[in-house]
Each structure stands twice: as C-alpha cells, then as structure tokens.
CSV table of C-alpha atoms in Angstrom, one decimal:
chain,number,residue,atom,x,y,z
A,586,UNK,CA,-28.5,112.4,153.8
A,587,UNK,CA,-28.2,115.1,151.3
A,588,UNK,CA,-32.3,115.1,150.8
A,589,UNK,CA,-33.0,115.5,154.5
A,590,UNK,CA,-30.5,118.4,155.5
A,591,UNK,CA,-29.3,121.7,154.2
A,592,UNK,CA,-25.5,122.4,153.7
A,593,UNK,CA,-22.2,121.7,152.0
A,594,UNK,CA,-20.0,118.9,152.6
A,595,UNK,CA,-16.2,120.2,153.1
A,596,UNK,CA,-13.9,116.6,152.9
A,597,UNK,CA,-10.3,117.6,155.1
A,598,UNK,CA,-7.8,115.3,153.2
A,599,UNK,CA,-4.6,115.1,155.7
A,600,UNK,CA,-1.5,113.0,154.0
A,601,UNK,CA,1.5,111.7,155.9
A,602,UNK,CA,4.0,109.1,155.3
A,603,UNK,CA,4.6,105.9,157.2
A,604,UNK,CA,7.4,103.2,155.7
A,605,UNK,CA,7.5,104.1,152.5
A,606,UNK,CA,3.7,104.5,152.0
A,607,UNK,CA,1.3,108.0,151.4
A,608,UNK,CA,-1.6,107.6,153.7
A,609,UNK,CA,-4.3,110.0,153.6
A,610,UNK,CA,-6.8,110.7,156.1
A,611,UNK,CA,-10.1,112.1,155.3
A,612,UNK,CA,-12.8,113.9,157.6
A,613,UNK,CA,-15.7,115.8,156.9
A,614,UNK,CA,-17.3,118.9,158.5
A,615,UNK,CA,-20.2,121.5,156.9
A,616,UNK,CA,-18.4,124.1,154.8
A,617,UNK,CA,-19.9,127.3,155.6
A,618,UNK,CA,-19.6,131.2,155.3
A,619,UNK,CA,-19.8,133.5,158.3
A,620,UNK,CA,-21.8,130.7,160.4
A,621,UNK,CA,-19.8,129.5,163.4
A,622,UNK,CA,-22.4,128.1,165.3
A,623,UNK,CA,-23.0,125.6,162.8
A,624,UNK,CA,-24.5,122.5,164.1
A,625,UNK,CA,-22.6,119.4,163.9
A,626,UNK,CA,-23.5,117.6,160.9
A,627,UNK,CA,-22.6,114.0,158.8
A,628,UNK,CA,-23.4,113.0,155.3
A,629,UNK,CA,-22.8,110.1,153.7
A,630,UNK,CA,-20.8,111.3,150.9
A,631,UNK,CA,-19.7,109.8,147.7
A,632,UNK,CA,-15.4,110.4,147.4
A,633,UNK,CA,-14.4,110.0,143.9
A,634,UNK,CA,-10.4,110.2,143.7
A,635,UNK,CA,-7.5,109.7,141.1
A,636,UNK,CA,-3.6,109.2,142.3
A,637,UNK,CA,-1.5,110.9,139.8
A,638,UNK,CA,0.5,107.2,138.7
A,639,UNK,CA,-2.7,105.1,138.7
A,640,UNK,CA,-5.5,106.4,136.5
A,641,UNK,CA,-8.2,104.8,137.1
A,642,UNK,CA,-10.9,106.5,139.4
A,643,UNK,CA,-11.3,104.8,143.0
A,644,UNK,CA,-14.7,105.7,145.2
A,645,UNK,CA,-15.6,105.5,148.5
A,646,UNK,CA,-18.6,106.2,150.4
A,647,UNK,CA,-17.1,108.6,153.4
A,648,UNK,CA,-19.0,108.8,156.5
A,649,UNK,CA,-17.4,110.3,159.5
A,650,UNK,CA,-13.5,109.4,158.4
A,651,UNK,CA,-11.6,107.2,155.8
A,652,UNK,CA,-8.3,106.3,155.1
A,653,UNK,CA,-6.6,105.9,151.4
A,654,UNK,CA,-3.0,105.4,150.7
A,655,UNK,CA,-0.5,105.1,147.9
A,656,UNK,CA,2.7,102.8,147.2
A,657,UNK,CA,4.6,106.0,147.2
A,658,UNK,CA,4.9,109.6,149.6
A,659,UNK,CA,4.5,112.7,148.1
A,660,UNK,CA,2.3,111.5,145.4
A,661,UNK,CA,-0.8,113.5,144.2
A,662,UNK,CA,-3.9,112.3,144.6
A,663,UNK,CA,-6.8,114.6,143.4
A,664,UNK,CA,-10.0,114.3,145.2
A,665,UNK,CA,-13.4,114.6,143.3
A,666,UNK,CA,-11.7,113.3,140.5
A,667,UNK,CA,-13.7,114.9,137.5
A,668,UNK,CA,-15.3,117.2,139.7
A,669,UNK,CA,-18.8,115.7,139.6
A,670,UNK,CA,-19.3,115.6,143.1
A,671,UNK,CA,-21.1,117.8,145.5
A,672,UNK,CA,-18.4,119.1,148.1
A,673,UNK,CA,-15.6,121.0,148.7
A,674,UNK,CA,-12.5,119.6,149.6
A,675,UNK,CA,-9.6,121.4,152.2
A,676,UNK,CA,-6.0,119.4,151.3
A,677,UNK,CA,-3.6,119.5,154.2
A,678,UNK,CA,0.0,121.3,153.3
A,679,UNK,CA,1.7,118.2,152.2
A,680,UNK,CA,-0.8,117.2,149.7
A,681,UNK,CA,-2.0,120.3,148.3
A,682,UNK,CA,1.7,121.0,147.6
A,683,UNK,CA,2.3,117.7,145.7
A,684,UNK,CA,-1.0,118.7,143.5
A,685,UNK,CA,0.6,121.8,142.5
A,686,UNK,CA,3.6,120.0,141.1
A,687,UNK,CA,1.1,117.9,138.8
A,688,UNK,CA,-1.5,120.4,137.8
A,689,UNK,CA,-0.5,120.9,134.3
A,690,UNK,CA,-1.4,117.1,134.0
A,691,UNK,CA,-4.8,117.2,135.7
A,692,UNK,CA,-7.9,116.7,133.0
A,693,UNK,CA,-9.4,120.7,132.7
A,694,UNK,CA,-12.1,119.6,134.9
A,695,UNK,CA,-10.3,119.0,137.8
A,696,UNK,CA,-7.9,121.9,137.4
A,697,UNK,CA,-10.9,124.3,137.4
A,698,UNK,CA,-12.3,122.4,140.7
A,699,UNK,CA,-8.7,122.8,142.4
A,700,UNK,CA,-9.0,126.5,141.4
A,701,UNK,CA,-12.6,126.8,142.8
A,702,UNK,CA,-12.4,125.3,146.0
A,703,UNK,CA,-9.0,127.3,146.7
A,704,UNK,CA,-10.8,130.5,146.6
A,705,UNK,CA,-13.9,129.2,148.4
A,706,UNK,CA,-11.6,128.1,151.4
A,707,UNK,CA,-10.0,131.6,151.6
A,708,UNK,CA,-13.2,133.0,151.0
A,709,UNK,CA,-14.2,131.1,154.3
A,710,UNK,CA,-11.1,132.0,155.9
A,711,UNK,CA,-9.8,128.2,156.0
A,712,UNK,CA,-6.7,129.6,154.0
A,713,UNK,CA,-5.5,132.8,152.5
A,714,UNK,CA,-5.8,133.3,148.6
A,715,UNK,CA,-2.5,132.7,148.3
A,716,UNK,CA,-3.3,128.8,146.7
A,717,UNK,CA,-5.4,130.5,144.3
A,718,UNK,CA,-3.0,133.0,143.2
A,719,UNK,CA,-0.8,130.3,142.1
A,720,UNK,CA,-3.0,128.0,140.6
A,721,UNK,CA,-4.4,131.0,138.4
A,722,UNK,CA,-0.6,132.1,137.8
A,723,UNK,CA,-0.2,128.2,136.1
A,724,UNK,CA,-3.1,128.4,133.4
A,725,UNK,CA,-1.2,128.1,130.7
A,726,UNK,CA,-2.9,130.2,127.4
A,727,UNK,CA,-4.8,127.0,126.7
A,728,UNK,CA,-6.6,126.5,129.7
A,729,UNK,CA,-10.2,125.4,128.6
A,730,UNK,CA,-13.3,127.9,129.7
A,731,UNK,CA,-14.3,126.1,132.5
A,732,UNK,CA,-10.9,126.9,134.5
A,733,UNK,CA,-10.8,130.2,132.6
A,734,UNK,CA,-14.6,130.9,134.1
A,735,UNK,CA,-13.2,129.9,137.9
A,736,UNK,CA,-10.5,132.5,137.4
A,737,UNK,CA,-12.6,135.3,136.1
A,738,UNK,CA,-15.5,134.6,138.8
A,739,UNK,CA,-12.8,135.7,141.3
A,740,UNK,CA,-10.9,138.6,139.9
A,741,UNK,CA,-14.6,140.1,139.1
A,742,UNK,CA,-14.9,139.5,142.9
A,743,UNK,CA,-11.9,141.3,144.3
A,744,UNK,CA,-12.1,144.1,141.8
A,745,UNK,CA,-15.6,144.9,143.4
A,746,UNK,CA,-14.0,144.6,146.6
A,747,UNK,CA,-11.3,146.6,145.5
A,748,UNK,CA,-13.3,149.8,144.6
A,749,UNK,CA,-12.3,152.6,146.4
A,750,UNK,CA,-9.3,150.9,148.0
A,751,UNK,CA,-5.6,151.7,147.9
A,752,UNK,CA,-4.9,148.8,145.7
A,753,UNK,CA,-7.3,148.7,143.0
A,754,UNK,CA,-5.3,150.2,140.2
A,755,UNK,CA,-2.7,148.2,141.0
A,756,UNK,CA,-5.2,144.9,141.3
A,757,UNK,CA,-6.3,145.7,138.0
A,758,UNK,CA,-2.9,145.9,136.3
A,759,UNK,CA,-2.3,142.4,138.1
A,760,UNK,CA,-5.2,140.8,136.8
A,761,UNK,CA,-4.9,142.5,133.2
A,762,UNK,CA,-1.4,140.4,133.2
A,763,UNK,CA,-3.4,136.9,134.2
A,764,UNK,CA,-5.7,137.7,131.2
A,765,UNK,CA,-4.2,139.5,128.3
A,766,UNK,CA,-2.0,136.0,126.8
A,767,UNK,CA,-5.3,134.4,126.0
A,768,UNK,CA,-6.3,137.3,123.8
A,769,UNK,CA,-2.6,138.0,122.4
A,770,UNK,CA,-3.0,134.3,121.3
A,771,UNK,CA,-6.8,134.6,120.2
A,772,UNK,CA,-6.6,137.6,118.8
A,773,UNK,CA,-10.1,139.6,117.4
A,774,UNK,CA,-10.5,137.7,114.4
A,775,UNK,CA,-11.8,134.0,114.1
A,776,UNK,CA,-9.0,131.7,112.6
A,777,UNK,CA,-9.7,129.0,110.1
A,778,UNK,CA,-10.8,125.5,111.9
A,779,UNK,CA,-11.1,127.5,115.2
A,780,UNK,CA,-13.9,125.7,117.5
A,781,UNK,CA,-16.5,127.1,119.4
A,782,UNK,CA,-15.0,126.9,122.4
A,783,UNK,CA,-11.9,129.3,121.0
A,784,UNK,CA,-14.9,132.2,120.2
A,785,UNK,CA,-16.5,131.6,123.4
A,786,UNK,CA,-12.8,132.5,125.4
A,787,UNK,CA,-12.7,135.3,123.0
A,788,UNK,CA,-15.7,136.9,124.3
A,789,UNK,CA,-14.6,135.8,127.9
A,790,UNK,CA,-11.3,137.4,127.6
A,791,UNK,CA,-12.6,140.6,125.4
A,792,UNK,CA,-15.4,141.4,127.8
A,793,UNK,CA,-13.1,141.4,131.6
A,794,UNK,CA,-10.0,142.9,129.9
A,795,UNK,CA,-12.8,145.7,129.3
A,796,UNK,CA,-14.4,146.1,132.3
A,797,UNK,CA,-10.4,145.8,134.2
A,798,UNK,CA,-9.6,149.1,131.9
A,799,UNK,CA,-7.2,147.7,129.6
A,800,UNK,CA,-6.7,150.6,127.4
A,801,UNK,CA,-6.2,148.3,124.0
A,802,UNK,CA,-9.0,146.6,124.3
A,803,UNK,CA,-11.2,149.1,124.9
A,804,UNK,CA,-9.6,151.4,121.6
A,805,UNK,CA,-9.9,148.0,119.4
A,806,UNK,CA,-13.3,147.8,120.7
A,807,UNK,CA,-14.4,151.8,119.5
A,808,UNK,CA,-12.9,150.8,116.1
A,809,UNK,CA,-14.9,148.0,115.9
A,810,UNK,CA,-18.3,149.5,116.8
A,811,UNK,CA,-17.3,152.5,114.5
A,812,UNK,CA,-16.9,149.6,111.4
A,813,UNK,CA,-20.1,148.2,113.1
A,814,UNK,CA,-22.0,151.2,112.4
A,815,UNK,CA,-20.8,151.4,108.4
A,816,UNK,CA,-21.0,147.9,107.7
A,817,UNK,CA,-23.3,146.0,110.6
A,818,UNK,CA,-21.7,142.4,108.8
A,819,UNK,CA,-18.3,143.4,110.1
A,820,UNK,CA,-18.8,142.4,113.4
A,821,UNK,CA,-19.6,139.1,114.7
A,822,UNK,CA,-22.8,138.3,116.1
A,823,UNK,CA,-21.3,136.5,118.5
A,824,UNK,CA,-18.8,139.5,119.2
A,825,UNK,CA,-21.7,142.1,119.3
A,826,UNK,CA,-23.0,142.4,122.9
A,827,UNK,CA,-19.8,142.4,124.2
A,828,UNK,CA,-18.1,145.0,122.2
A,829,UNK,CA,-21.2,147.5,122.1
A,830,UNK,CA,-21.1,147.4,126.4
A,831,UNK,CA,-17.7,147.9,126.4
A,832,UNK,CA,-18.2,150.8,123.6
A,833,UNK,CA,-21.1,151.9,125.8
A,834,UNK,CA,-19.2,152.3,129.5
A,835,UNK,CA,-17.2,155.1,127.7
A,836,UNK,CA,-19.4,156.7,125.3
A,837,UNK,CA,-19.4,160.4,124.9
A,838,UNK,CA,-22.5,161.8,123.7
A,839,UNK,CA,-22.5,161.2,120.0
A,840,UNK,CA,-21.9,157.2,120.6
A,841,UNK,CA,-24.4,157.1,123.2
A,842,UNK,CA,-27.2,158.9,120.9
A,843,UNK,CA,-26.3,156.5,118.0
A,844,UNK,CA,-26.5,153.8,120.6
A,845,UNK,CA,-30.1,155.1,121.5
A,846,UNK,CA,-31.0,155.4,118.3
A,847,UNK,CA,-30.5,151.8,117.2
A,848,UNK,CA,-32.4,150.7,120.6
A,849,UNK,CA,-35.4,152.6,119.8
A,850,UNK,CA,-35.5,151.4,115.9
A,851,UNK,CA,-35.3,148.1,117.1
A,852,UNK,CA,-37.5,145.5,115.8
A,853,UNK,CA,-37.4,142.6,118.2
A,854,UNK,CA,-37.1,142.5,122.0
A,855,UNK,CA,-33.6,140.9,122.0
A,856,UNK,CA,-32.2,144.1,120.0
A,857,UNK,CA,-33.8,146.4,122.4
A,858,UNK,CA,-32.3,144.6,125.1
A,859,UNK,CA,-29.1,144.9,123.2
A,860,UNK,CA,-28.9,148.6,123.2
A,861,UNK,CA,-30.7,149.4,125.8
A,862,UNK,CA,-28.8,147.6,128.4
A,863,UNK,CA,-25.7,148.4,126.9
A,864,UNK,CA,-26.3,152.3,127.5
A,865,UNK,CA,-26.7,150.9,131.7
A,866,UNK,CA,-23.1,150.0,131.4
A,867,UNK,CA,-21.8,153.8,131.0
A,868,UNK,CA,-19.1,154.6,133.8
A,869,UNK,CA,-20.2,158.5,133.9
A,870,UNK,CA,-22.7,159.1,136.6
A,871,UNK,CA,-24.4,161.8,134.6
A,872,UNK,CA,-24.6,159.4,131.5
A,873,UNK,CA,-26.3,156.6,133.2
A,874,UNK,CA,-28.2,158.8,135.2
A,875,UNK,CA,-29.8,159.9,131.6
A,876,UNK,CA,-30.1,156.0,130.8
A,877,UNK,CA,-32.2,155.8,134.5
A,878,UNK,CA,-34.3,158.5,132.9
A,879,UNK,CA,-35.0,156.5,129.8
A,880,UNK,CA,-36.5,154.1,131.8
A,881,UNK,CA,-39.3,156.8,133.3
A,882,UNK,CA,-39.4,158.9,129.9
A,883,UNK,CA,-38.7,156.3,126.9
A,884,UNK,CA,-40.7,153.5,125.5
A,885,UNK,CA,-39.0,150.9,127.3
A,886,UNK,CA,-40.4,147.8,126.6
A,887,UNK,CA,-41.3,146.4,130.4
A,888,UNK,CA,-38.9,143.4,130.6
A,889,UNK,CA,-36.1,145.6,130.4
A,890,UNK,CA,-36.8,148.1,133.2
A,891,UNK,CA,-36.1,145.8,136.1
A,892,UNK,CA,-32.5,144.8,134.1
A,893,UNK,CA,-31.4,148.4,133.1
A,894,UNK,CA,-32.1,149.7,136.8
A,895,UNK,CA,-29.8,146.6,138.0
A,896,UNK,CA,-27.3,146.6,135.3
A,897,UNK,CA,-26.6,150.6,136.3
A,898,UNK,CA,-26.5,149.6,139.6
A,899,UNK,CA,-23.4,147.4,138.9
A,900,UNK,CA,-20.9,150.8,138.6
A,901,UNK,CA,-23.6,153.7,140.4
A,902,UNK,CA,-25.4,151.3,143.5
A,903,UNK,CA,-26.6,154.0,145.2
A,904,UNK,CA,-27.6,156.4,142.0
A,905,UNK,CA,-29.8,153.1,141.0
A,906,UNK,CA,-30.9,153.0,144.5
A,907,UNK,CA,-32.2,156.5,144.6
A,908,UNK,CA,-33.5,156.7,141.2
A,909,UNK,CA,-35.7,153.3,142.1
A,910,UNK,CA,-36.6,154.5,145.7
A,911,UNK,CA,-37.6,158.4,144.4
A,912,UNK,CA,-39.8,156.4,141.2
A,913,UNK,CA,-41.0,153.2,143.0
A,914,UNK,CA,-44.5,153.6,142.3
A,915,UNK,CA,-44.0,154.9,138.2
A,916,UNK,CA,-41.9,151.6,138.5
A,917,UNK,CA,-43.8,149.3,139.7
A,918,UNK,CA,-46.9,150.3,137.8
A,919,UNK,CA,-44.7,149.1,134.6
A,920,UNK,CA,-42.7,146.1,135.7
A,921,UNK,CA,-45.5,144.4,138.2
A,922,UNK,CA,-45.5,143.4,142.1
A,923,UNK,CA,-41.9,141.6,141.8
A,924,UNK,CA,-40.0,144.6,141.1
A,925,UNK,CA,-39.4,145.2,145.3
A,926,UNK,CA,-37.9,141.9,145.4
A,927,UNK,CA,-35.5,142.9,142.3
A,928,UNK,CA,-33.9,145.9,144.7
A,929,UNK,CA,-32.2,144.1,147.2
A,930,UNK,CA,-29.8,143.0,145.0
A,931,UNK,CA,-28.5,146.4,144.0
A,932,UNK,CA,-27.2,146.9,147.5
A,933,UNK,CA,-24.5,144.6,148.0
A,934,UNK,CA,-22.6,146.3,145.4
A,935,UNK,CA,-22.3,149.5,147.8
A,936,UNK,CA,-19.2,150.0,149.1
A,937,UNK,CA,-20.2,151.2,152.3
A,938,UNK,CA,-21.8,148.4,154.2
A,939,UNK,CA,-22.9,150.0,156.6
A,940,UNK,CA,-24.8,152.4,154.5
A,941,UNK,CA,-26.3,149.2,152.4
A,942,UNK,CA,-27.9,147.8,155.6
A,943,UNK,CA,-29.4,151.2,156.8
A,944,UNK,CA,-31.1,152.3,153.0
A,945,UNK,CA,-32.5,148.0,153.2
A,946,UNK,CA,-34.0,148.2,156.3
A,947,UNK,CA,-35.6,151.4,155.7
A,948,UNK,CA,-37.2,150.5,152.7
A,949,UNK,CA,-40.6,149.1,153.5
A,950,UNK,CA,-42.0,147.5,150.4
A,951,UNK,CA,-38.8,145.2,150.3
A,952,UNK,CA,-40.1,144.0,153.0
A,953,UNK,CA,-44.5,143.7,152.9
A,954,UNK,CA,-43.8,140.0,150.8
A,955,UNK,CA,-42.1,136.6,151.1
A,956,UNK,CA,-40.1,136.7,148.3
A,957,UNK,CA,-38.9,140.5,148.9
A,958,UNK,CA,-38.0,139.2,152.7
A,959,UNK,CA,-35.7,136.4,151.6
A,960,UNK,CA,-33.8,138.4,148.8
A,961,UNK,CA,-33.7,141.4,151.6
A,962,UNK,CA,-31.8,138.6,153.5
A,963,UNK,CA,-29.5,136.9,151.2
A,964,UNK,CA,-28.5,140.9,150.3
A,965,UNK,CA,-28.1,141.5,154.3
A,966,UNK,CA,-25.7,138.5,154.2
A,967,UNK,CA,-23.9,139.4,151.2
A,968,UNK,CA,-23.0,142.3,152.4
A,969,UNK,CA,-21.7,141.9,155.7
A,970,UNK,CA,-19.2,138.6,154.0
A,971,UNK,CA,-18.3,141.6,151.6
A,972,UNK,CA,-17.3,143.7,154.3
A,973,UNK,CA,-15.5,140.8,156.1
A,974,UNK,CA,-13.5,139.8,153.1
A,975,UNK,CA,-12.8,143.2,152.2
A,976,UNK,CA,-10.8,144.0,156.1
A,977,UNK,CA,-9.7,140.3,156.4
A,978,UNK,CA,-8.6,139.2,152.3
A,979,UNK,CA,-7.8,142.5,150.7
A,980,UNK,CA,-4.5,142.9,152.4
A,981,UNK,CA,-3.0,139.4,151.4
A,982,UNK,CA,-4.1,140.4,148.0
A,983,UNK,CA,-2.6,143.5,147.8
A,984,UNK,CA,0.6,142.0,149.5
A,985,UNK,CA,0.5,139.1,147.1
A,986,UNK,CA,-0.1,142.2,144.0
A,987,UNK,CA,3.1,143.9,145.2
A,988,UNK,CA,5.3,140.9,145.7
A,989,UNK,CA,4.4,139.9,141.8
A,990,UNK,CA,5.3,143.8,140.6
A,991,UNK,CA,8.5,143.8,142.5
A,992,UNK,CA,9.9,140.6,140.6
C-alpha cells in the first residue's frame, strides 16, 4: 500500500484502563500539513512497539484499527520502537504522559523519534509545542546526536520564524540555555579517548550557539580563527568550516579581506568553497552585498555561484533575491539552465509572505520549465505553512519562553 499511494501514515494510540489492564487502541489516518480535504486513505502498516517492563519488541500489521494491552495501567509503551518505521504516531493524554515519566530509559533512537513526532504534530496543529518543549527540556548533556539533531532542526525553525517578532531575543536566550551544557561539558578542545561522535556534537553545538548569538562562542571562535591564521595546525580540520562561518557573519573588513584572500589562493575546489561560502554568511547587508558582487566580478569557480547566492539569502532573502533577479542572465550564462529552479528556494526565508508569493509569481523564468514549476510550488507551500505557524505557534512559544524566564 505504500507503493501505490502518496502520503504519511499518522498511527492515533488511545490508552485507557479496564480491571486492572492498559488497553490501547490504535487508528490510523494520513498525517498532513495544511491539506484538509485529504482523501480518506488506509495502509497496511507495519506497528513495531516496546512496553516499558517487557523488552522485547512486539509487531503488528495495523490496518484500519488494533488493540494492544498490558498487565498493568499507566505503563509506557513506546510505538515504533527503534524508530525504523515509516509513520508518525499521535499518543492520547494518558499515554504520552506515562512516556514522559520513562524517557530517560528509552534507547536514543526512540527518544529522538518521541522528540520528532511531537513537533511534527504541533507543526500540523494536532497539539501545541508544548510536548516538545519538555521533551527537549529532559536531554540530559549526554543525549546522542541523533536526538540532539531533532532538537536543533526545530529551534533553527522558530528562530526563522522568530525574525522580526516581539520574542526573538528572548527565543534566542531560551534556546542558548537548551544548548550551552553540551558545550560547557565538551568544551573546544578534543579530550583523550573522546569518540567521533563527541567531535561531531562539538561542531553541532559550536555552529547553533553561533548563529543563536551567544556572545562566548562567537569571541572563542575570533580567537580561534586569529591562532588559525598564525599557525593553520591549530585548528581542527574538523573544527574549521564551522568556526571560519561563524568568524565570517561578523567580520569587519580586515577579517573579511583575509578571508578573501585565502578563497582566491585556494588550490582545490573544497577550499574555495570554504572561504568563499563562508564570506555569504556575513550578517551586514553591505558586507554580503560585496560577497553578491564577488560572484559577478571574481573568479568564482561556477559550482559555487548558485550556493553563495542561496547561502546569503539565508540572513538578506530579498537582497539575494534582487541581486539574482537584477543579474539573471550574467548568472545563468555561468551556472547553466538550472540556476531558475535554484531561486525559489530563497523565498521562503522572507518574512513577509505575502511579499514572497508576489516577487515568485512575477518572475517568469521560474516558471518556463518543469523542474522550476515544482520547486516554484513546494516554495508557494512553504511559505504560506510559515506564515500559518508563525500567527498560530509563535504565541505558545513565546508564552511557554516567558513562563521558563519567570521561574
């Protein structure tokens, strides 16, 4: 069934409590974003689940409803045990509540897909973020990457959101506080015995604290790059993209040129990239509006055009949009026919949806191929969910913000 129709599964696990014994009830329905006149649809869908005092995995084929139970109410039972399965799952009160109690115990895999499909329900409106707030609030400072990548996926979310809005500096602070014990326990520099995964959290944690505005991070950072630029052995390679972009979104001018400088001595294409794209991550308008430039007036090595124009585009949408609008034939000469089908993705990061939607539609060549049609509608979608979680999620968040600050 999953061949021969399009969609997500979303399993509704219900629990109540009859003599003694849990009994859960589980339904199924489509899980969907802004699409209410979905079309009823079934799959046949493969239920892998794990009861907090019995740990071996059960399965289950579910089809339009099933029933599980366990010896005892208000036991946890955590569907898509190991979270290889493809669906979301929706926990009634009683049992979501009873997960929370247990997640500490839950294998890292599972506690990254509890954290996952709470945001995706608020993110459909089936709940409020609330359940994710608390999960992310639990992570202990050695939660494994994969939870720490479901955390960070959102807070990169609702601080885009947030731009612009009353709460974003207090947002940030919040979600400085959910981040910063993982690199007070890290710290900069590698440990004796420490595994790969420990580096890889390290950049992780380094690269959002950055981009949130967390002041130490980004001074550690410019003392870094300076001991970079004396002694390139000083920093690890592994370390190196990551603190030159952060280094990069606040150059002044003599940091930028040395930045440009090692971008145009570079010898291969992955050191280009390095520096290159690193100067599209300044915050000034007027600096990356001289990186745009580089593009038209620098020997940019043609992989990299499409890339800087979008990476820009990430903190100055519309100065990207303008600059590729005002250029489009210059640019397309050097990247090929595919660059029209690049743009649409710049425009979801606008603010202003309504603007987005007017500056897509009125820009024809997005539109004259296939592939420029479809990313002109995935952007058209984008933005109007953006715009509907910005007026329906961003004041539970900022509620949820202030209620944290006031304890």
């Amino acid at each position: 069934s999953f061949t021969l129709q399009p969609g997500l599964p979303l399993v509704i696990a219900e629990s109540r409590c009859e003599s003694g014994v849990q009994r859960m009830t589980l339904r199924q329905q489509r899980y969907t974003l802004q699409d209410p006149a979905t079309p009823a649809q079934q799959w046949q869908v493969p239920v892998s689940y794990r009861s907090t005092n019995a740990p071996k995995v059960e399965k289950l084929l579910l089809g339009e409803a099933a029933e599980i139970s366990t010896p005892r109410c208000g036991e946890a039972i955590k569907l898509n045990a190991g979270a290889i399965g493809y669906y979301r799952v929706e926990y009634g009160e009683h049992a979501w509540r009873a997960l929370e109690r247990v997640v500490k115990t839950l294998e890292p895999a599972d506690r990254a897909n509890l954290i996952a499909d709470a945001w995706a329900l608020a993110e459909a409106g089936r709940t409020g973020p609330e359940r994710f707030f608390r999960l992310a609030e639990g992570l202990t400072a050695g939660a494994s990457r994969v939870e720490r990548e479901s955390l960070t996926r959102v807070i990169d979310l609702l601080d885009y959101l947030q731009v612009g809005q009353e709460g974003s500096e207090d947002f940030r602070l919040y979600a400085i506080s959910l981040l910063r014990p993982l690199l007070d326990q890290l710290g900069w520099l590698e440990r004796s015995g420490e595994t790969e995964e420990a580096g890889l959290l390290r950049v992780q944690a380094v690269r959002r604290l950055g981009r949130l505005g967390d002041a130490q991070v980004i001074e550690q950072a410019s003392e870094r790059f300076a001991a970079f630029l004396k002694r390139p052995t000083s920093l690890r390679p592994y370390l190196r993209n990551t603190v030159i972009n952060l280094v990069a979104s606040h150059c002044d001018q003599a940091t930028c040129d040395a930045i440009l400088g090692m971008a145009r001595k570079a010898r291969t294409l992955g050191e280009a990239r390095r520096y290159y794209l690193a100067l599209a991550h300044a915050l000034d308008a007027s600096t990356a509006a001289r990186t745009l430039d580089l593009v038209l007036h620098d020997k940019i090595p043609p992989p990299l055009v499409a890339a800087m124009i979008t990476t820009v585009a990430v903190e100055h949408p519309l100065l990207a949009w303008n600059f590729a609008r005002a250029n489009f034939q210059a640019l397309e000469a050097i990247v090929g026919p595919t660059f029209a089908s690049a743009l649409p993705a710049i425009l979801p990061t606008l603010p202003e949806g309504a603007l987005a939607l007017r500056l897509l539609d009125d820009f024809a060549p997005v539109h004259r191929t296939p592939a420029g049609r479809i990313q002109a509608a995935r952007a058209r979608a984008r933005i109007a969910l953006n715009a509907e979680l910005r007026e329906r999620l961003l004041p539970r968040v900022d509620s949820w913000v202030i209620s944290r600050a006031e304890r």
